[in-house]
CSV table of C-alpha atoms and ligand atoms in Angstrom, one decimal:
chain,number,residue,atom,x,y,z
A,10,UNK,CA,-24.4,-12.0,-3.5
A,11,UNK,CA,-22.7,-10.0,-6.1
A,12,UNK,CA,-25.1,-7.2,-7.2
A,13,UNK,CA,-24.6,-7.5,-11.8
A,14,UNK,CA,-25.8,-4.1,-11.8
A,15,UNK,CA,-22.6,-2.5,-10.2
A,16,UNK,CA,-20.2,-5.3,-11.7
A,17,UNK,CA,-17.2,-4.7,-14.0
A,18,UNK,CA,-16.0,-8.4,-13.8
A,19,UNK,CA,-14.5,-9.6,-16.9
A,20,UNK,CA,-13.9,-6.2,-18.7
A,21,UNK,CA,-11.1,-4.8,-20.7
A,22,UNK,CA,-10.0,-1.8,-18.5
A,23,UNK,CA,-7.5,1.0,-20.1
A,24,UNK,CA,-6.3,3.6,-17.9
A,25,UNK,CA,-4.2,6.1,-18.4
A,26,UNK,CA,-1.5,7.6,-16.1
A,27,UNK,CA,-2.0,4.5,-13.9
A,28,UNK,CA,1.3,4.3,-12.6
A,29,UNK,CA,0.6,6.1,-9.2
A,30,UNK,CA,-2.1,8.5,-7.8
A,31,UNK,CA,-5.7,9.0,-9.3
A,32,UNK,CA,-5.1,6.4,-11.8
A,33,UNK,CA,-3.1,3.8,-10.0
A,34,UNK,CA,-6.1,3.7,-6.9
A,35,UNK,CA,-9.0,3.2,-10.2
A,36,UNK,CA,-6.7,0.9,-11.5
A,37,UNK,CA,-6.7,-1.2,-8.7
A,38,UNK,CA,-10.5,-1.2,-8.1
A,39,UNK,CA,-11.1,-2.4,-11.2
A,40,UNK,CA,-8.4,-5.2,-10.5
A,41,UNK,CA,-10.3,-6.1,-7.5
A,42,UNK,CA,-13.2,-6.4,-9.4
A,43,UNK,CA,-11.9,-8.7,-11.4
A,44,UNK,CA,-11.3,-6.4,-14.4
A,45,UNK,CA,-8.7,-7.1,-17.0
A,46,UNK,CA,-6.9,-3.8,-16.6
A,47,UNK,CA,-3.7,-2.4,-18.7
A,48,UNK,CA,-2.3,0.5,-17.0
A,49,UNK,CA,-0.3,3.2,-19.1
A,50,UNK,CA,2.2,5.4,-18.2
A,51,UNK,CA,6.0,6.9,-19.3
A,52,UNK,CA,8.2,5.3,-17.5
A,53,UNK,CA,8.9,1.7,-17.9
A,54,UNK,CA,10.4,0.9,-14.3
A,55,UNK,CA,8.1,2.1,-12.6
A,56,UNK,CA,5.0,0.9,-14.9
A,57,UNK,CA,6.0,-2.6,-14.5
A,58,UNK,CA,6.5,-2.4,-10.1
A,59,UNK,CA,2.8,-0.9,-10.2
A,60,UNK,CA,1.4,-3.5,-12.5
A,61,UNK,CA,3.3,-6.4,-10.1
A,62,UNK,CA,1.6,-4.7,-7.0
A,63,UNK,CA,-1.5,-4.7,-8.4
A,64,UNK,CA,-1.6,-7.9,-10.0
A,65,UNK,CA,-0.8,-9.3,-6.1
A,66,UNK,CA,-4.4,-10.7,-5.2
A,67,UNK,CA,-6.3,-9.7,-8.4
A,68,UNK,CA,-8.2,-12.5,-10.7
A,69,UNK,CA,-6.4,-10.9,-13.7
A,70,UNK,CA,-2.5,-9.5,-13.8
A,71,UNK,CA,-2.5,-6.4,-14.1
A,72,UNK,CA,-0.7,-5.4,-17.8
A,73,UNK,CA,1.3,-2.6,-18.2
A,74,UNK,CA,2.1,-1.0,-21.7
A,75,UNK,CA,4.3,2.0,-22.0
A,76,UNK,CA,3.1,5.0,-23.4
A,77,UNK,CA,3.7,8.7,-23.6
A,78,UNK,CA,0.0,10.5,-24.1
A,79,UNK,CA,2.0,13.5,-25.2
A,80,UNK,CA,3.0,11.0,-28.5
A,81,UNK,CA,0.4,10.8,-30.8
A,82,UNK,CA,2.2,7.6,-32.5
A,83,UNK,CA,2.3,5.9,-29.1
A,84,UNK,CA,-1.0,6.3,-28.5
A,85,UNK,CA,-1.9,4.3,-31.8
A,86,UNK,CA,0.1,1.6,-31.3
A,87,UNK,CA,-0.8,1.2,-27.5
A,88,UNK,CA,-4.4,0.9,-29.2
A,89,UNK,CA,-3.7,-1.8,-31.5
A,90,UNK,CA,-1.6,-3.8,-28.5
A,91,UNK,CA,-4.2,-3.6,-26.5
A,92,UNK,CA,-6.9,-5.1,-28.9
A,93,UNK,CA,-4.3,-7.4,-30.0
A,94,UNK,CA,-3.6,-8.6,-26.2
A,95,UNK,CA,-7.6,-8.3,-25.4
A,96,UNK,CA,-9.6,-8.5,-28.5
A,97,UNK,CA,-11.7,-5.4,-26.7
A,98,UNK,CA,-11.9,-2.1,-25.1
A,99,UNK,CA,-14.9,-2.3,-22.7
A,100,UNK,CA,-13.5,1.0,-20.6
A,101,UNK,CA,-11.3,3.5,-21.1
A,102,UNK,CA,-9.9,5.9,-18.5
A,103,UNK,CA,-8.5,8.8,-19.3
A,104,UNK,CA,-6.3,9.9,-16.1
A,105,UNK,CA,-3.0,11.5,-17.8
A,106,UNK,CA,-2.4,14.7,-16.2
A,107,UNK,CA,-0.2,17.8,-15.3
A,108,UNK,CA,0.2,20.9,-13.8
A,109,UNK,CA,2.3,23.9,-13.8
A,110,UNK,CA,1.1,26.3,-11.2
A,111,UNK,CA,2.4,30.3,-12.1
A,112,UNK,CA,0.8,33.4,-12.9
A,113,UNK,CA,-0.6,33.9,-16.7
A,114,UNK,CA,2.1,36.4,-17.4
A,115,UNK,CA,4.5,33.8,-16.4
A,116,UNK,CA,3.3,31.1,-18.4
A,117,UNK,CA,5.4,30.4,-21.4
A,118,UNK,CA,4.8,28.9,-24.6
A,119,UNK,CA,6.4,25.6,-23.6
A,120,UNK,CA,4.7,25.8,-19.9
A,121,UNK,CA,1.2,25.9,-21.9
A,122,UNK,CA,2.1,23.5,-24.5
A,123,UNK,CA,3.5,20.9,-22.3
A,124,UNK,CA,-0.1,20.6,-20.3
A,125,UNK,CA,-2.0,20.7,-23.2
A,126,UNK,CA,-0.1,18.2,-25.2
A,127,UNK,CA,-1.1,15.6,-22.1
A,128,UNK,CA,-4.1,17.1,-20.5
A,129,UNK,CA,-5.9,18.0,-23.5
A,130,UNK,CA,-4.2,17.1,-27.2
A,131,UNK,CA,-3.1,13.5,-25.5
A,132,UNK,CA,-6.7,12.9,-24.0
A,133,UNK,CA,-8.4,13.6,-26.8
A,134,UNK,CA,-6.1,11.7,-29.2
A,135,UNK,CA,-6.3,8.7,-27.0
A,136,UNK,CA,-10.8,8.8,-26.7
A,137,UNK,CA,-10.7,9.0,-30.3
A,138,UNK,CA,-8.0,6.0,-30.7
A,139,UNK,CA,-10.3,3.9,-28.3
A,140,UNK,CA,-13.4,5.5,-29.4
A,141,UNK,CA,-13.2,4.1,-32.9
A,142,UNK,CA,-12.4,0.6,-31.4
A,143,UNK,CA,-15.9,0.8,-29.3
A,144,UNK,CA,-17.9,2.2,-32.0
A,145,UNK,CA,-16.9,-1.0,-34.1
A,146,UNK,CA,-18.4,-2.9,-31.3
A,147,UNK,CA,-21.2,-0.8,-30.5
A,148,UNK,CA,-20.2,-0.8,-27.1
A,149,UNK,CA,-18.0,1.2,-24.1
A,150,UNK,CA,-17.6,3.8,-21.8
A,151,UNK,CA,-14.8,6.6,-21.6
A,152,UNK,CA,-14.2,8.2,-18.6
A,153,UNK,CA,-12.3,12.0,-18.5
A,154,UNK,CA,-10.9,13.0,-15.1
A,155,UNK,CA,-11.8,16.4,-15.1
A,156,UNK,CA,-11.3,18.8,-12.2
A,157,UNK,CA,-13.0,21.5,-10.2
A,158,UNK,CA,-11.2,23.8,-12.8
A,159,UNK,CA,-13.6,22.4,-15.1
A,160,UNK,CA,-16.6,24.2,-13.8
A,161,UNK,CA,-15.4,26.6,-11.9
A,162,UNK,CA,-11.2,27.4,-12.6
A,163,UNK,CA,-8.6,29.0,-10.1
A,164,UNK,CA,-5.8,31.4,-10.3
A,165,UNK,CA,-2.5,31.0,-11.4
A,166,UNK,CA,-3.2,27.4,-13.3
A,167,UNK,CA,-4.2,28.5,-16.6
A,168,UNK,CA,-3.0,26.3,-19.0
A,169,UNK,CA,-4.4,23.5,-16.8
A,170,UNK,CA,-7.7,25.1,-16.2
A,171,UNK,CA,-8.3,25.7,-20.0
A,172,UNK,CA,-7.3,22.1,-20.2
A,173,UNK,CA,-9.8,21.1,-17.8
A,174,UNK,CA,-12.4,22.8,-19.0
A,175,UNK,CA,-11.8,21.7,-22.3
A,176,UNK,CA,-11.8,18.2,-21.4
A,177,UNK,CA,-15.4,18.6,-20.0
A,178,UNK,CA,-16.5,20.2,-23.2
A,179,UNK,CA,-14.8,17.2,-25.0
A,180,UNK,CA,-16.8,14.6,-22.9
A,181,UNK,CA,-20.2,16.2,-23.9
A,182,UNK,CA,-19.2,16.7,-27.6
A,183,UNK,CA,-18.3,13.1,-27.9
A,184,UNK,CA,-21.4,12.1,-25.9
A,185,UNK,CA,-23.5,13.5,-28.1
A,186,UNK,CA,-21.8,11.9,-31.3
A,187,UNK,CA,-21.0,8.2,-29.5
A,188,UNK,CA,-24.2,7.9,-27.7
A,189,UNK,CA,-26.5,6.6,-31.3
A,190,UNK,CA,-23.9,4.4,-31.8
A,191,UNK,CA,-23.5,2.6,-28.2
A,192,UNK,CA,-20.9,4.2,-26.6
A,193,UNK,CA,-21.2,6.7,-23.4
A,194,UNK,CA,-18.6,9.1,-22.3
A,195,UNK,CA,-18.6,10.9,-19.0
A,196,UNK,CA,-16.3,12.7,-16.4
A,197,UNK,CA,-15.2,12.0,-13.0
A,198,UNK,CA,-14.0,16.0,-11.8
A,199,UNK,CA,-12.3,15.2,-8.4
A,200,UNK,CA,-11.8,17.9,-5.7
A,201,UNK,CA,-8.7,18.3,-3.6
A,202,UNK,CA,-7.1,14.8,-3.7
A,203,UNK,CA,-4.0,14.0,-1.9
A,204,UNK,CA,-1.5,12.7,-4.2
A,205,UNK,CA,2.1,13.6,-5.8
A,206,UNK,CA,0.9,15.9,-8.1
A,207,UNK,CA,-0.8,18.5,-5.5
A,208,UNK,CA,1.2,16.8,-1.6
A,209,UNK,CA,3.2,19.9,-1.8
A,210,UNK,CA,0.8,22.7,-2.4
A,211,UNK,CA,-1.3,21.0,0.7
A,212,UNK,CA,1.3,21.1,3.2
A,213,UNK,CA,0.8,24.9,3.3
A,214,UNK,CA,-1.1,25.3,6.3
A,215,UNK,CA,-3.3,28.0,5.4
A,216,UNK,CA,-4.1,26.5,2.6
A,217,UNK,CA,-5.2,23.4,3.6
A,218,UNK,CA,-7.3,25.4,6.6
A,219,UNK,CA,-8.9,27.1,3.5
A,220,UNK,CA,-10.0,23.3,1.4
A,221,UNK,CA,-11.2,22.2,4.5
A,222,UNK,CA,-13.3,25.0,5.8
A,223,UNK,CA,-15.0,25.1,1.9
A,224,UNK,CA,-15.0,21.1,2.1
A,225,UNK,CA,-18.5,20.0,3.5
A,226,UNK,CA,-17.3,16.6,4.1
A,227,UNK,CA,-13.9,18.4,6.7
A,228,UNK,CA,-11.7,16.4,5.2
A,229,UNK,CA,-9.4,16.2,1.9
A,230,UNK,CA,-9.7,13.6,-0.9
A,231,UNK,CA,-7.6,10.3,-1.0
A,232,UNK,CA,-7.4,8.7,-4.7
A,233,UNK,CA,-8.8,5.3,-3.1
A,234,UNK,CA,-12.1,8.4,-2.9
A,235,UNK,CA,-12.3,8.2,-6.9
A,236,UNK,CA,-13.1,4.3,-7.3
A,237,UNK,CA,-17.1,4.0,-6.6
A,238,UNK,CA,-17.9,6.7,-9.2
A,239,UNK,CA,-15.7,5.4,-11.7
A,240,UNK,CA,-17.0,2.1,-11.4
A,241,UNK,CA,-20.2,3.2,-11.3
A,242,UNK,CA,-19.6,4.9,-14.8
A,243,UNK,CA,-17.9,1.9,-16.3
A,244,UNK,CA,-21.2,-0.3,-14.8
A,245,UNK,CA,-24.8,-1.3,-15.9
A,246,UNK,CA,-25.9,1.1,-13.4
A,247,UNK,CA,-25.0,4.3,-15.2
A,248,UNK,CA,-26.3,2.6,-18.5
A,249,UNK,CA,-28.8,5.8,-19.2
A,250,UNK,CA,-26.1,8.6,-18.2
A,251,UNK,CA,-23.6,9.9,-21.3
A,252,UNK,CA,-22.0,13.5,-21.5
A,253,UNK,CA,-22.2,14.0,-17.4
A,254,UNK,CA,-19.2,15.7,-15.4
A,255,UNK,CA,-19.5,14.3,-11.8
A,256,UNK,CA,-17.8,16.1,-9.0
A,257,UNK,CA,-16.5,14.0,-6.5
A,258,UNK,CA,-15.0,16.3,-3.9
A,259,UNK,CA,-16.1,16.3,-0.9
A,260,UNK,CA,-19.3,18.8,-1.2
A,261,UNK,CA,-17.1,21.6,-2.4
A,262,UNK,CA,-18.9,22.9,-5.3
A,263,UNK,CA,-21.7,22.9,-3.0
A,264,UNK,CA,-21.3,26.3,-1.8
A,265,UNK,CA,-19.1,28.5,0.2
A,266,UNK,CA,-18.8,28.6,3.9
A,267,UNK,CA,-18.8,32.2,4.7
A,268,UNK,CA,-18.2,33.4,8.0
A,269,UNK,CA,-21.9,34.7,9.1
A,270,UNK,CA,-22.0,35.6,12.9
A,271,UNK,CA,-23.2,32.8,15.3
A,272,UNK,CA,-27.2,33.5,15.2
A,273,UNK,CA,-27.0,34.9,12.1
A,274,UNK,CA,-26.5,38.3,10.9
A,275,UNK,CA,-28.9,40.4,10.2
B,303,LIG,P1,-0.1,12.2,-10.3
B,303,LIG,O1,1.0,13.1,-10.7
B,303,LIG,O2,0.0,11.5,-9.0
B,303,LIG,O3,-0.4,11.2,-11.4
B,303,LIG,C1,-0.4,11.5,-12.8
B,303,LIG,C2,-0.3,10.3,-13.6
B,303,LIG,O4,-0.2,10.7,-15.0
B,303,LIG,C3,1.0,9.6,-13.3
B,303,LIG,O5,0.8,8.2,-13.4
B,303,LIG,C4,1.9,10.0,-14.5
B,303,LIG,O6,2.9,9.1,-14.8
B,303,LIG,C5,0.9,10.2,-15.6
B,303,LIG,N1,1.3,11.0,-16.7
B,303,LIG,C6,1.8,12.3,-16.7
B,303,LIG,N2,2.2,12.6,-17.9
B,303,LIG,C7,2.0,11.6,-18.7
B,303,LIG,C8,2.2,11.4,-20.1
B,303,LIG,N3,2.7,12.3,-20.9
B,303,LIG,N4,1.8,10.1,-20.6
B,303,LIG,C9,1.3,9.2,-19.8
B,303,LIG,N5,1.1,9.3,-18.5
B,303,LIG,C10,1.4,10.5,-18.0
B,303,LIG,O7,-1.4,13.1,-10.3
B,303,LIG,P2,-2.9,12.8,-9.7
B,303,LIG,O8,-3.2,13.8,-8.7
B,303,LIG,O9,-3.1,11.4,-9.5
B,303,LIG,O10,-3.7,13.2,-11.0
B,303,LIG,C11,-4.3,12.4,-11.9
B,303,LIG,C12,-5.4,13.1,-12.7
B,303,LIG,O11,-6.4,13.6,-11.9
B,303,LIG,C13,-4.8,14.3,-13.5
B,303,LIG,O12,-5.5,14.3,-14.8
B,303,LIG,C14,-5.2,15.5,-12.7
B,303,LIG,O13,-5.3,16.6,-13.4
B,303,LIG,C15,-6.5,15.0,-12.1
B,303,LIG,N6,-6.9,15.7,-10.9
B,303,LIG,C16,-6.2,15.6,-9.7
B,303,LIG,C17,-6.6,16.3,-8.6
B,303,LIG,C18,-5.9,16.2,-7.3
B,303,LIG,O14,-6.3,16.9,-6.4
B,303,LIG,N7,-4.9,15.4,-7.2
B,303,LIG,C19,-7.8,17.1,-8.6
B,303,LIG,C20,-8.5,17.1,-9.9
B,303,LIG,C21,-8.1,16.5,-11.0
């Protein structure tokens, strides 16, 4: 028997930057939960072929609506289609994201503006387009994919990291003004996730020795990894939890392994 608690059956999905990766995998959970899911993303072509593989064996088609979140105009009017086409907004996802990976003094203007227009400026602009939507009807839940960099940041992604972190700071800000009025807001932070954004960075070897020896769980991420806790978030069952970041990554904020001598040292 389905269990109601964990259930998402029935509502209005928006994600963000669902075309492929993170957001195309959550996109597809919901959709095989019999969610009404709209998936977002630039380009129109390959929008549409996502939205057609998803829809494949899902209650609901899968809708996709074009939309830039580096455009604050577009992000209003996807809003408004949305409510138009749905008559809700019962979950948002906020997935949008880029990185540019160079050395601070590299960074230029446009590098930094660039990943903050989507990562941070587009997210934002997007939770407040929806958020005024679910405060109407006292109801929702956003979630923010954050990232380890949101906690604890690495070298040589700054832009993205002060995104990041900002984007955690954002969820707890809006938790705390959204939560009288019915709506929750939480983040997802995922660890080292195999997708098109980061496939090239992990094919260093040395690199991906490194993840793995710091990864309790021996083994990097897969975006199919990110669906539980974001259905969880969008369910019943996290009904009493606003303003969280939740790490999925495969124990890696745990600790560190360090290399202490068999038998320990003394
Ligand atoms: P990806 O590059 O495979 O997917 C990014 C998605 O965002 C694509 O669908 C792309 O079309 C969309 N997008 C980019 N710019 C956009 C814009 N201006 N307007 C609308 N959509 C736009 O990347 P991935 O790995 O799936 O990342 C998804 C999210 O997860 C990002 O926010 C990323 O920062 C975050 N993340 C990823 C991690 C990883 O290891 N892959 C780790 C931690 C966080």
């Amino acid at each position: 028997m389905p269990d109601s608690l964990f259930s998402v059956a029935n509502q209005v999905v928006l994600v963000s930057g669902g075309s492929r990766g993170i957001g195309r995998a959550i996109a597809d959970g919901f959709a095989q939960r019999s969610a009404r899911v709209i998936i977002t993303g630039r380009d129109s072509e390959s929008l549409h072929q996502t939205a057609a593989e998803l829809s494949a064996g899902s209650e609901f088609p899968v809708i996709p609506m074009v939309c830039d979140v580096a455009c604050p105009k577009q992000i209003e009017i996807l809003v408004e289609k949305v409510v138009e086409a749905c008559g809700q907004i019962d979950t948002l996802i906020n997935v949008a994201g880029v990185n540019r990976r160079k050395p601070a003094l590299e960074v230029t203007e446009e590098d930094y503006d660039f990943v903050m227009d989507i990562n941070l400026k587009g997210a934002f602009l997007l939770s407040k387009a929806v958020g005024r939507v679910m405060v109407e009807q006292e109801s929702g839940s956003q979630i923010n994919i954050a990232s380890l960099n949101s906690d604890r940041p690495f070298n040589d992604v700054l832009p993205y990291a002060m995104s990041k972190m900002g984007m955690s700071t954002m969820t707890r800000v809006l938790a705390i003004e959204w939560g009288p009025l019915g709506v929750r807001v939480n983040a997802l932070a995922p660890g080292f996730i195999l997708t098109d954004l980061t496939k090239k960075l992990w094919a260093n070897q040395e690199l991906q020795e490194w993840g793995l020896t710091n990864t309790p769980l021996q083994r990097m991420g897969q975006p199919e990894d990110m669906v539980g806790t974001a259905v969880f978030l969008a369910s019943e069952a996290s009904r009493f939890m606003t303003g969280q970041v939740l790490f999925v990554d495969g124990g890696f904020t745990a600790g560190r392994n360090w290399p202490i001598p068999a038998g320990g040292g003394q």
